[in-house]
Amino acid sequence: MTSLKEICRGLPLNPLPENRGRRKGIPHAPVRTPNLTAQEKKLALRNALRYFPPEIQKKLVLEFAEELRLYGHIYMYRFFPDIEMRAYPIKDYPCKTKSAAAIMLMIMNNLDPSVAQFPQELVTYGGNGQVFSNWAQFWLVMQYLSEMTEEQTLVMYSGHPLGLFPSHRYAPRLIITNGMVIPNYSTRDEYEKMFALGVTMYGQMTAGSYCYIGPQGIVHGTVLTVLNAGRRYLKAEDLSGKVFVTSGLGGMSGAQAKAAVIAGCVGIIAEVDEAALLKRYKQGWLMEISNNLDHCIARLRDARKNKIALSLGYHGNVVDLWERLVYELDTTGELLVDLGSDQTSCHNPFSGGYYPVQLGFEEAKQLLSTNPGKFRTMVQESLRRHVAAINRLADKGMFFWDYGNAFLLEAQRAGADVEKKGGNKTEFRYPSYVQHIMGDIFSLGFGPFRWVCTSGDPQDLATTDSIAMSVLEDSIRRGVSTSVKQQYHDNIRWIREAGRHSLVVGSQARILYSDQRGRVSIAVAINRAISEGRIKAPVVLSRDHHDVSGTDSPYRETSNIYDGSAFCADMAVQNFVGDAFRGATWVALHNGGGVGWGEVINGGFGLVLDGSTEAEERAKMMLSWDVSNGVARRCWSGNDYAYETICQAMKENVMLKKHLKLLP
């Protein structure tokens, strides 16, 4: 078994590790079909071999060529580390700076098999969200981080460590860009080729920025979404007896079952991949599983009648489930579902993100690798059936929303009936959850604020939970608006529930939604607790890029921007740059995320709190900008909530000045 010290020595070349290929017993990424020419295949091999000295290249070229032929990408399975991949306590990493050790911890957490969707292919979530493009990059990055000082910055080009460059102690220790392709060449087919060549990479939102904390993050977001969907669509604060139907139990989507129970409703979640289903069941995130639709309908009826919170995983295609619900409506007159959505990886529909109802899972995977054109045709037919069933139920009173996974976008491209008559390009027959639910929350300045206790001690996490609750309760006592108070109460409830529901997978992490005041106050309080010894080691702050100002995504995060700028990406780029010079420990800028590569630009950060006065000042400055940037943009686009929020921020800090749009 390899040690952390050995991991930090760089690529293991003498001797070379044994080539064990793809490991059995773990899930693997779908085979990719980049359709490279003979010349492009040679270039992909040349690019992969340049990580290694000439005397070793002859030994590696044939196996790399075989990987490219079999899997459509060179992952370098020979260099898959023989180590228990997890977030080790920060003190265990052989580094010169705490910042570098914290980054190492976050990288290894992203690749932890209990966290990562396809760990051997370096995919954290979303079917194709990469941490790195290949395993050589992992070894080199760990070596660079172990050598880094506080006067160097590591530069990452789409998974490739370009090198350590001189900088200064106030600069970020790490700068990451992923998938940044010139717009005229930013197509899916071009991306697939460039990824196979090893020159670009899709980092999703928090995979390639090393900030994923397991499905807890989306559990929280889904809890808030379902609670607010109940308020908006059902006029209900209590969701007991209400039925929520959706699909996906893989990476991000794996959170839906747990979220349904925390929200108090009946959740029925379809999943075609038995391995993903069983993983969530064994983790305790899913209460029951069944491959029998008769049984699922019977359990749904019972839980609905008796108002029992339930998460039931249906092992099968969600289209079959939706069509069965239509059948029940037609034969009994009973509408059995109140709320519906979808969390398949529909941003990646033709490469394993969505499986057609016409085929079983294994049969579909085989077709994907042998006849991708036919697979694509069947996916689009399945999407049309999928939407037809949803439309039938929605016409009778079920409320459906798009969960920002490009479901309605891809359904539209497939010819499904999702048009909104008179709508603009970002509007469909059903709203996205941002347009109807989360958008107003973003405009209040609320978004996903995360922290990771690098000691690995659950007691440190419990201490931070207590601190966060105290900060929010104190803010309520001091006085906030009604809309802000509702969000604070939801998040206090969330923290209490999080402790009860064992939501930690991988690192000792927590998430809540907070506004600018809350984020800064929580960060300062945690930093002081570190200084006082109440928390034993540094804490890493981050967030999902799915936030107030982190992401420009016209079909998700900025889908409720109606001034014509929804397709502009200034906000995310400014967020990335502004965080960098205001104190972030690392920053990341990605093309792609959420609804897919080429559809989004997003920016994120990591910030290490070590108990120092400097860390407190960095947190105050950077977190304030990280929120206000997006609130100001939303105010300029005409959002009333954002107008109120930015006006309040200007009262609290006279250095903040914002021209306020005069609305007609």
mmCIF file of N, CA and C in Angstrom, residues 10 63 80 146 158 207 245 247 251 341 380 385 447 449 467 530 570 593-594 611:
data_model
loop_
_atom_site.group_PDB
_atom_site.id
_atom_site.type_symbol
_atom_site.label_atom_id
_atom_site.label_comp_id
_atom_site.label_asym_id
_atom_site.label_seq_id
_atom_site.Cartn_x
_atom_site.Cartn_y
_atom_site.Cartn_z
ATOM 1 N N GLY A 10 6.090 12.179 -6.678
ATOM 2 C CA GLY A 10 5.937 12.290 -8.118
ATOM 3 C C GLY A 10 5.647 10.957 -8.769
ATOM 4 N N GLU A 63 -0.165 0.079 -24.305
ATOM 5 C CA GLU A 63 -1.296 0.020 -23.373
ATOM 6 C C GLU A 63 -2.129 1.301 -23.433
ATOM 7 N N PHE A 80 -3.033 4.245 -11.400
ATOM 8 C CA PHE A 80 -4.072 4.369 -10.369
ATOM 9 C C PHE A 80 -3.431 4.051 -9.021
ATOM 10 N N SER A 146 3.271 19.364 -2.472
ATOM 11 C CA SER A 146 4.151 19.044 -1.340
ATOM 12 C C SER A 146 5.379 19.950 -1.309
ATOM 13 N N SER A 158 -6.802 22.791 -17.410
ATOM 14 C CA SER A 158 -7.689 21.660 -17.712
ATOM 15 C C SER A 158 -7.103 20.319 -17.264
ATOM 16 N N ALA A 207 -16.058 19.377 -9.211
ATOM 17 C CA ALA A 207 -15.149 18.242 -9.383
ATOM 18 C C ALA A 207 -13.751 18.750 -9.717
ATOM 19 N N VAL A 245 -41.929 12.698 -7.347
ATOM 20 C CA VAL A 245 -41.381 11.679 -8.251
ATOM 21 C C VAL A 245 -40.255 12.283 -9.072
ATOM 22 N N SER A 247 -35.930 11.158 -10.820
ATOM 23 C CA SER A 247 -35.040 10.071 -11.235
ATOM 24 C C SER A 247 -33.595 10.448 -10.987
ATOM 25 N N GLY A 251 -24.402 10.457 -8.712
ATOM 26 C CA GLY A 251 -23.566 11.394 -7.964
ATOM 27 C C GLY A 251 -24.388 12.442 -7.260
ATOM 28 N N SER A 341 -39.877 16.120 -10.901
ATOM 29 C CA SER A 341 -38.696 16.726 -11.499
ATOM 30 C C SER A 341 -37.846 15.617 -12.105
ATOM 31 N N GLN A 380 -33.551 10.256 -27.816
ATOM 32 C CA GLN A 380 -34.475 11.329 -28.168
ATOM 33 C C GLN A 380 -35.919 10.833 -28.215
ATOM 34 N N ARG A 385 -41.259 10.472 -25.079
ATOM 35 C CA ARG A 385 -42.201 9.709 -24.250
ATOM 36 C C ARG A 385 -42.211 10.226 -22.818
ATOM 37 N N GLY A 447 -27.030 31.466 -0.863
ATOM 38 C CA GLY A 447 -26.483 30.435 -1.731
ATOM 39 C C GLY A 447 -25.686 29.448 -0.913
ATOM 40 N N PHE A 449 -23.075 27.740 0.991
ATOM 41 C CA PHE A 449 -21.847 28.068 1.727
ATOM 42 C C PHE A 449 -21.386 26.790 2.429
ATOM 43 N N ILE A 467 -21.761 26.736 16.015
ATOM 44 C CA ILE A 467 -21.397 28.127 15.722
ATOM 45 C C ILE A 467 -22.328 28.702 14.665
ATOM 46 N N ILE A 530 -10.938 28.494 15.874
ATOM 47 C CA ILE A 530 -9.657 27.830 15.578
ATOM 48 C C ILE A 530 -8.546 28.472 16.393
ATOM 49 N N ASP A 570 -19.972 37.668 -18.088
ATOM 50 C CA ASP A 570 -19.123 38.605 -17.343
ATOM 51 C C ASP A 570 -19.112 38.307 -15.850
ATOM 52 N N GLY A 593 -20.815 22.967 -16.687
ATOM 53 C CA GLY A 593 -21.220 22.678 -15.316
ATOM 54 C C GLY A 593 -22.723 22.653 -15.223
ATOM 55 N N GLY A 594 -23.259 21.681 -14.533
ATOM 56 C CA GLY A 594 -24.700 21.627 -14.338
ATOM 57 C C GLY A 594 -25.451 21.192 -15.579
ATOM 58 N N GLY A 611 -7.152 30.438 11.734
ATOM 59 C CA GLY A 611 -7.176 31.084 13.037
ATOM 60 C C GLY A 611 -6.413 32.393 13.093
#
